[in-house]
Structure formats: structure tokens, C-alpha cells
Coordinates of C-alpha atoms and ligand atoms in Angstrom, one line a residue:
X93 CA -6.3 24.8 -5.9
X94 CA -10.0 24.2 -6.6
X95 CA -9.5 20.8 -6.3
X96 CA -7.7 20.5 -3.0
X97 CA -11.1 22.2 -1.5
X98 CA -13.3 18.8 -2.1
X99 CA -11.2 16.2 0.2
X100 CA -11.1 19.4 2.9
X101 CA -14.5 19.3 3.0
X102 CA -15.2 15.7 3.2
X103 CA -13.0 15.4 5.7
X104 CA -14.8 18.0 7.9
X105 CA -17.5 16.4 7.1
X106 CA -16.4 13.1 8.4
X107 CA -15.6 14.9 11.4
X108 CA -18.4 16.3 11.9
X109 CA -20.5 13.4 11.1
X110 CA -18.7 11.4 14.2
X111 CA -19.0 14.7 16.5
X112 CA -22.7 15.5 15.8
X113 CA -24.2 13.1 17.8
X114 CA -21.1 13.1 20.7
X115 CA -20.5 16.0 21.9
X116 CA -21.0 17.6 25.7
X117 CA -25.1 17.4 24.9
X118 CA -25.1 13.9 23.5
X119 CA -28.9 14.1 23.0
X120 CA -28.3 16.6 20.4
X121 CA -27.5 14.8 17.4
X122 CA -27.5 17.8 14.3
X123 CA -28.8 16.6 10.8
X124 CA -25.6 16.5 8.9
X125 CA -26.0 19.4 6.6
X126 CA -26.7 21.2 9.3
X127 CA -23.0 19.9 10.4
X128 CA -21.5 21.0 7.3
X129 CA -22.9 24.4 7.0
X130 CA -21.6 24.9 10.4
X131 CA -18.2 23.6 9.7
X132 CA -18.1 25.8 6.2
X133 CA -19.0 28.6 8.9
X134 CA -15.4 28.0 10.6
X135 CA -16.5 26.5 13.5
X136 CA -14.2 23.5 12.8
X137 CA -12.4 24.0 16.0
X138 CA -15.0 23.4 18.5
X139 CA -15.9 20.0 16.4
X140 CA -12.5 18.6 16.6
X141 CA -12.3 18.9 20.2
X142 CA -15.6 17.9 20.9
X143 CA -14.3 14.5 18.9
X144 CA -12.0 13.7 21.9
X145 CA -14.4 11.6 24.4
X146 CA -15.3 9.5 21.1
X147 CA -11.6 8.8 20.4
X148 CA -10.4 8.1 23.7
X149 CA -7.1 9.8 25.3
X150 CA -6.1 12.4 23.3
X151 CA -7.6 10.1 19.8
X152 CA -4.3 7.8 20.2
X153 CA -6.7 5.1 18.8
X154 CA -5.0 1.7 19.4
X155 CA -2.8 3.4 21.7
X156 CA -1.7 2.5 25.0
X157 CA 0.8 5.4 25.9
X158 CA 3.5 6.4 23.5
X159 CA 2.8 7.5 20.2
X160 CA -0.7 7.7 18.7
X161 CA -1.4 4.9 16.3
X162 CA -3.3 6.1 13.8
X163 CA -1.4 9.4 13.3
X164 CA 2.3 7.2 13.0
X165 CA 0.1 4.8 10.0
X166 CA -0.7 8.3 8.3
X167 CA 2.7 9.7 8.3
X168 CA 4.2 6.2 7.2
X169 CA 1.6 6.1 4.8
X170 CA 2.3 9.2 3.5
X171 CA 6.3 9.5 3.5
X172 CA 6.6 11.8 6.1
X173 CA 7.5 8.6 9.0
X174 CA 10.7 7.2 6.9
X175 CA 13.4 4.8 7.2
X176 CA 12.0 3.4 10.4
X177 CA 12.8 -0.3 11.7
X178 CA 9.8 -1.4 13.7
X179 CA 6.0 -1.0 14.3
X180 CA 6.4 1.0 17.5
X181 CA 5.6 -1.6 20.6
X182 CA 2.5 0.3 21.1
X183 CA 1.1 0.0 18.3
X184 CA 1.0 -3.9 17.7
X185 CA -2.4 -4.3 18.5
X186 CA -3.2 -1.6 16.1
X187 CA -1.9 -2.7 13.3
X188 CA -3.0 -5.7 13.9
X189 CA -6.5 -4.9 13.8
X190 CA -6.4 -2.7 11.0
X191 CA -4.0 -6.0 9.0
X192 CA -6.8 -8.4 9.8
X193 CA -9.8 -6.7 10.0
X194 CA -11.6 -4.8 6.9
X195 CA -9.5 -1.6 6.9
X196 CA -6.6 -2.9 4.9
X197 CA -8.7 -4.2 2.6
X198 CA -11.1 -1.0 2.3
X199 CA -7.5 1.2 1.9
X200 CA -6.6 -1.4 -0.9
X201 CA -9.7 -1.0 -2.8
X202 CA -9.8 2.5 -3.0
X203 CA -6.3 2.4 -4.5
X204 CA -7.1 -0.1 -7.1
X205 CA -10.4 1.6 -7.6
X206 CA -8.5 5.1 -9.1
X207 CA -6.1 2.8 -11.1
X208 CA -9.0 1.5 -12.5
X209 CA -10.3 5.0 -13.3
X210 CA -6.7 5.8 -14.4
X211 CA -7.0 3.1 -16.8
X212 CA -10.2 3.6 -18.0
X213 CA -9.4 7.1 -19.3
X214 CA -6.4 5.9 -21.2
X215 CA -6.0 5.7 -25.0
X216 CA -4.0 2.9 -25.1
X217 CA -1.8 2.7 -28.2
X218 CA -2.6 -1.1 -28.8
X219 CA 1.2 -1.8 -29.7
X220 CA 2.5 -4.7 -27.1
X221 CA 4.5 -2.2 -25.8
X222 CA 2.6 -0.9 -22.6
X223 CA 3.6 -1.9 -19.1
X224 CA 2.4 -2.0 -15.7
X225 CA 4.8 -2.7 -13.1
X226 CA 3.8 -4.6 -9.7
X227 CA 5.8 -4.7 -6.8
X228 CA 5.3 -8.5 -5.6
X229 CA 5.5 -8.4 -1.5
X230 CA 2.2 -6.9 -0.3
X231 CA 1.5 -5.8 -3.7
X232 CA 0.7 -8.8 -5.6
X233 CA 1.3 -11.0 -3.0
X234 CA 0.2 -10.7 1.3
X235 CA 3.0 -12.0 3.5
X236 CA 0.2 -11.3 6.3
X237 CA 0.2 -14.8 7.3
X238 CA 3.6 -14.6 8.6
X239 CA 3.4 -10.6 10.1
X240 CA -0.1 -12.2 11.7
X241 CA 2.1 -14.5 14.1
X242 CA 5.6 -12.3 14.3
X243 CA 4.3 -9.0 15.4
X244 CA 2.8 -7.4 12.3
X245 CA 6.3 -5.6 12.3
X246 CA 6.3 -4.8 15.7
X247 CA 9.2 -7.2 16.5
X248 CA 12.9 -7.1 14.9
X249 CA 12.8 -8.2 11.6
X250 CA 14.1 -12.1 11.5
X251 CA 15.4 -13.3 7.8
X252 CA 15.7 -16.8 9.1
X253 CA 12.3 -17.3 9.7
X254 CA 11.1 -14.7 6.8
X255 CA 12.8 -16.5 3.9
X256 CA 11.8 -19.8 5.1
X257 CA 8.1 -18.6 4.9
X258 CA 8.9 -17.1 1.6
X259 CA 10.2 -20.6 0.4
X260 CA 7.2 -22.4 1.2
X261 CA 5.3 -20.5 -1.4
X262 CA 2.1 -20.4 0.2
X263 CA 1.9 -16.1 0.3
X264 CA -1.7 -15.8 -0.9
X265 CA -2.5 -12.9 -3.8
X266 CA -4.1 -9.8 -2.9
X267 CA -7.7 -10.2 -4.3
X268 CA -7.6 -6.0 -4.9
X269 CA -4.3 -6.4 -6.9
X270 CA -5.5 -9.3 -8.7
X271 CA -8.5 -7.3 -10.0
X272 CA -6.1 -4.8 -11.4
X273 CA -3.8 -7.5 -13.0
X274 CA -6.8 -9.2 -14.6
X275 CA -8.0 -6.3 -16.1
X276 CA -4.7 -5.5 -17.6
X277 CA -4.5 -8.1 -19.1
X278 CA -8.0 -8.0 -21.1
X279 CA -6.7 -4.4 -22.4
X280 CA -2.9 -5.8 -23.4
X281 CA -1.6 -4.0 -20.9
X282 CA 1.8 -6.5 -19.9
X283 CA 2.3 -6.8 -16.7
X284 CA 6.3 -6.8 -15.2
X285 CA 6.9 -8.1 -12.3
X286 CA 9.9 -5.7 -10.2
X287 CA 10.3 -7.6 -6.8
X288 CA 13.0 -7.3 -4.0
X289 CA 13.0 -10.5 -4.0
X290 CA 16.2 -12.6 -5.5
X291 CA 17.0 -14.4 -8.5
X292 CA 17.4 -17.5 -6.2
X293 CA 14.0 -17.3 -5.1
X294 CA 12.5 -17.3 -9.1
X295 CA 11.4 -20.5 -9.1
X296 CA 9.2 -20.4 -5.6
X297 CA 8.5 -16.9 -6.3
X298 CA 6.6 -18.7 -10.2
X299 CA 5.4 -21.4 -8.2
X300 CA 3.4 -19.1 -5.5
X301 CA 2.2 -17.0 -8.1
X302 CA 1.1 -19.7 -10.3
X303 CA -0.7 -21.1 -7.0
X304 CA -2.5 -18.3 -7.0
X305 CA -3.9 -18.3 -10.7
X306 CA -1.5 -15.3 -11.4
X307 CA -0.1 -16.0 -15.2
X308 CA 0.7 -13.8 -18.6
X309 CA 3.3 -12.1 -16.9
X310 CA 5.6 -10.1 -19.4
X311 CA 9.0 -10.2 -16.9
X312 CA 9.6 -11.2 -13.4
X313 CA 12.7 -9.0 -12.8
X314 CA 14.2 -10.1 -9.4
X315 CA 17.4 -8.8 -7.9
X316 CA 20.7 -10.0 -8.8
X317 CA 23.1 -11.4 -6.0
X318 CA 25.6 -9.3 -5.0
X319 CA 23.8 -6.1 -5.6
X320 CA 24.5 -3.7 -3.3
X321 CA 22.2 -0.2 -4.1
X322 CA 19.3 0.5 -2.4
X323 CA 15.5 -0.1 -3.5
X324 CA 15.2 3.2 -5.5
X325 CA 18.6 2.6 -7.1
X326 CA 17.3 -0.7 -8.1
X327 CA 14.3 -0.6 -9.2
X328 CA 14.4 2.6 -11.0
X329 CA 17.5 1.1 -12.9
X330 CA 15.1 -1.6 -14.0
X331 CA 12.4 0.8 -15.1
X332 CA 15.4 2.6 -16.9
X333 CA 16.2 -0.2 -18.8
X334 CA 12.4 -1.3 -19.3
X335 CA 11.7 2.1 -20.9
X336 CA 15.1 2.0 -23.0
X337 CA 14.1 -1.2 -24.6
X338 CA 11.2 0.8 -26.1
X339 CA 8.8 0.4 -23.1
X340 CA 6.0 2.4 -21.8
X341 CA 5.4 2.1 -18.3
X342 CA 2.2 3.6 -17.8
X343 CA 1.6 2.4 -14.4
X344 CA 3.1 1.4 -11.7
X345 CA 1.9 -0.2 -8.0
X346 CA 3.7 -1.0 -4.8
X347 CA 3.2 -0.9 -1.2
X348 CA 7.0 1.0 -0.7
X349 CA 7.5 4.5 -1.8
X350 CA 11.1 3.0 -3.1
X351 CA 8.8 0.9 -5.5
X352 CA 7.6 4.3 -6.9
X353 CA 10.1 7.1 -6.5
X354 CA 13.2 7.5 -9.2
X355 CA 12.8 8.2 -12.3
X356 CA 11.7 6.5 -14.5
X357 CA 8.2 5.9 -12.0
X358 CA 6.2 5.3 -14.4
X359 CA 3.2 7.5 -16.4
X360 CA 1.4 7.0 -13.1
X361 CA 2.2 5.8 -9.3
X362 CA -0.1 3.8 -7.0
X363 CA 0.7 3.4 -2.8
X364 CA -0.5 0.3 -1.7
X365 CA -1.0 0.6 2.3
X366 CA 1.5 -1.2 4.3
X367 CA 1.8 -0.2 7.8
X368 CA 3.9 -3.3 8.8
X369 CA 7.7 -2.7 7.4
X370 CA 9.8 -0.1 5.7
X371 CA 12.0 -0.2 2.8
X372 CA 14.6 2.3 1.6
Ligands
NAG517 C1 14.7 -16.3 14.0 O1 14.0 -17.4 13.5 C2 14.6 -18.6 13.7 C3 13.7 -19.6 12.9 O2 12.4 -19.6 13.4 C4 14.8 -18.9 15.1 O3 15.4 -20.2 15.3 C5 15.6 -17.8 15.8 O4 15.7 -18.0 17.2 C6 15.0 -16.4 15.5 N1 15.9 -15.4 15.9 C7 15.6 -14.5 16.8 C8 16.7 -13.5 17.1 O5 14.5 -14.4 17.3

């Protein structure tokens, strides 16, 4: 309970810190602990609506009629938005912007940031038998240059054109992930590899990693044809079999919640952002 008081806070703060200097007397720009006092005071209210003429029609940032951008990324982000098919139309432009520009990058960092923390407070047993698992799509590796010309998401997912990016191996790493994988490795951490991806696509799928100076994998577990559960079924029936084979999986990454939820998860979970697609 004590803990859950610190992000409330800060993110008053923030608030604040935007409102102070925009409200109905935009000459009056209060010193920020002045801001904070007055938002421990429970004058929050006033400061959230004086945020609206900095955020535009009703804060739908990125929004051009129909649902507010940044609030539909936070409830996908968060598992509250699920099982949904497309970007909404909207929203293209957002996602866009927030794809290419630094904010995807920013959200990445402080993810791998705390599992850099997480890992730094371990007392590893040393024994070979410690695992991290990685996702590979948008994890390990950023289809973002094929989302960047079809949509970000916003248009109907196309498998044709998908798989033949896919095959041309040219998906570069993501350089936040990377820095996780590589610091695994120096502490004999082995990484495993749990992909959507299928056992026809290994030897691309070795290829574009190895591209990408990504090596000392332990597995590269891809799915085999004809399977027919869903991501959770899968992947946790991987980790099963990981942690039956004497296994410790004391991390695990991906930009899905499937790549995290089901037991096994893993001693720890990490969500990678991904506002462009959904899997169940
Ligand atoms: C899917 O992509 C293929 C290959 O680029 C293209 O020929 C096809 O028209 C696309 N299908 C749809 C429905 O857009």
C-alpha cells in the first residue's frame, strides 16, 4: 500500500508540472513544489481540467474524432483493451508517431532498465541452468519497417505480404533488448528463444538474428505445424517443459501478454510496448 503512494504522486506531479504554466492565467507559472503541495492539498481536480487547452479536444492526443489515442495505447498496454484486430483508423497517425519517434524507444528503456535492476539483485546459482526467455517479434526483433509502410496496424493484417518480409530476414534487433541479452550473457544467464514464429521459418529466423550480432542462444523454440492452441497454450507448454527438464526461468520478456501469462511465466515478467497488433 505504501508503495502504490509514490507513482500517484509522480504522476500528479507530471500533471501538474504541464498545468502550472497553462492554465486560464498563463502568466502564472507556480514553482513546482509549490504545484505539488497543492496537489497533496486535493486540489487535483481543478489541475486536471485546467490540462485540457494544452491537450487539445478533450486530451484525445493524436485524435481526430473517435476514440482518444493515448487512452486506447494505455489500456492495450495494460490488458484492459484485449483481443482487438486493428489500430483503430483514428489512431494511425498516432501510433505512428509514437513507432517512429523517441517514445517507443523511451517506453523500451525503462522496461529493460528494471530488468536490469531485477537482475542485478539476483543471486544467481551459477549452475548452467538459469534461463531467460525472449519473445522474438518486437521483442528481440522490430518488424517496424514493415508496420512503418502498412499502417502501423491500422490496416487488416495481410500474411502474404507479412511472411514475405519475414523471409527476407532484414527485421533489425531492438538495441533495448539487445542490451538485456548481452548482459545475460556475461552473468551465464542462457537465453531461449520462445517465438510464434514456425519451425519453417528457423533457418531465416538464425539468419536474421545472426545479422544482427545476436548469438549464444540456449534454444530457439518455434512452433510446430499443425498446432492448433493459442499463444498462452503454447508458450506456457514450452515453459512447462523448459522448467521440467530442470530449468529455471528467471525471466521472461515479450511485447504480448500471451508471451507472459500461464504458468509457468517465469520468476519474473517484462511487457515490452507494442501498440501495433494483438495476440491471444
Ligand atoms: C496482401 O499482400 C499481397 C502482397 O503484397 C498483395 O498482392 C495483396 O493484394 C494484399 N492483399 C490485400 C487484401 O490487401
Amino acid at each position: 500500500m505504501a508503495m502504490a503512494k509514490v507513482p500517484i504522486l509522480v504522476a500528479v506531479a507530471l500533471m501538474a508540472a504541464v498545468a502550472s504554466c497553462s492554465a486560464r492565467e498563463p502568466n502564472i507559472c507556480m514553482p513546482l513544489a509549490e504545484v505539488a503541495a497543492t496537489a497533496a492539498d486535493d486540489a487535483v481536480a481543478p489541475l486536471i481540467h485546467a490540462l485540457r487547452p494544452l491537450l487539445g479536444s478533450g486530451g484525445q492526443l493524436g485524435s481526430h474524432g473517435g476514440v482518444p489515442c493515448d487512452s486506447w495505447r494505455l489500456g492495450v498496454e495494460a490488458y484492459n483493451v484485449r483481443d482487438w484486430k486493428m489500430v483503430p483508423a483514428n489512431c494511425e497517425g498516432y501510433v505512428g508517431h509514437y513507432m517512429l519517434g523517441s517514445h517507443y524507444r523511451r517506453d523500451s528503456k525503462v522496461v529493460i532498465d528494471q530488468a536490469i535492476a531485477y537482475l542485478d539483485s539476483l543471486r544467481l546459482a551459477g549452475n548452467g541452468k538459469e534461463v531467460w526467455v525472449f519473445d522474438i517479434d518486437e521483442t528481440m526483433l522490430s518488424n517496424l519497417p514493415y508496420y512503418a509502410t502498412h499502417g502501423f496496424g491500422a490496416r487488416p493484417y495481410n500474411a502474404t505480404s507479412y511472411n514475405a518480409y519475414v523471409l527476407e530476414g532484414s527485421a533489425p534487433a531492438l538495441p533495448e533488448t539487445k542490451r538485456l541479452y548481452n548482459k545475460l550473457l556475461t552473468v551465464g544467464i542462457k537465453p531461449v528463444f520462445l517465438t510464434g514464429r514456425t519451425e519453417d521459418q528457423r533457418a531465416i529466423t538464425v539468419a536474421n538474428l545472426r545479422r544482427q550480432g545476436i548469438s549464444g542462444w540456449m534454444y530457439l523454440l518455434l512452433k510446430q505445424p499443425g498446432f492448433k492452441g493459442s499463444a498462452v497454450i503454447y508458450k506456457s507448454g514450452e515453459r512447462q517443459k523448459l522448467q521440467d527438464a530442470g530449468y529455471v526461468i528467471v525471466g521472461n520478456i515479450g511485447d504480448q501478454w500471451s508471451d507472459i501469462l500461464g504458468a509457468p511465466e517465469g520468476a519474473r515478467t517484462f511487457k515490452l510496448p507494442d501498440p501495433m497488433y494483438y495476440i491471444g
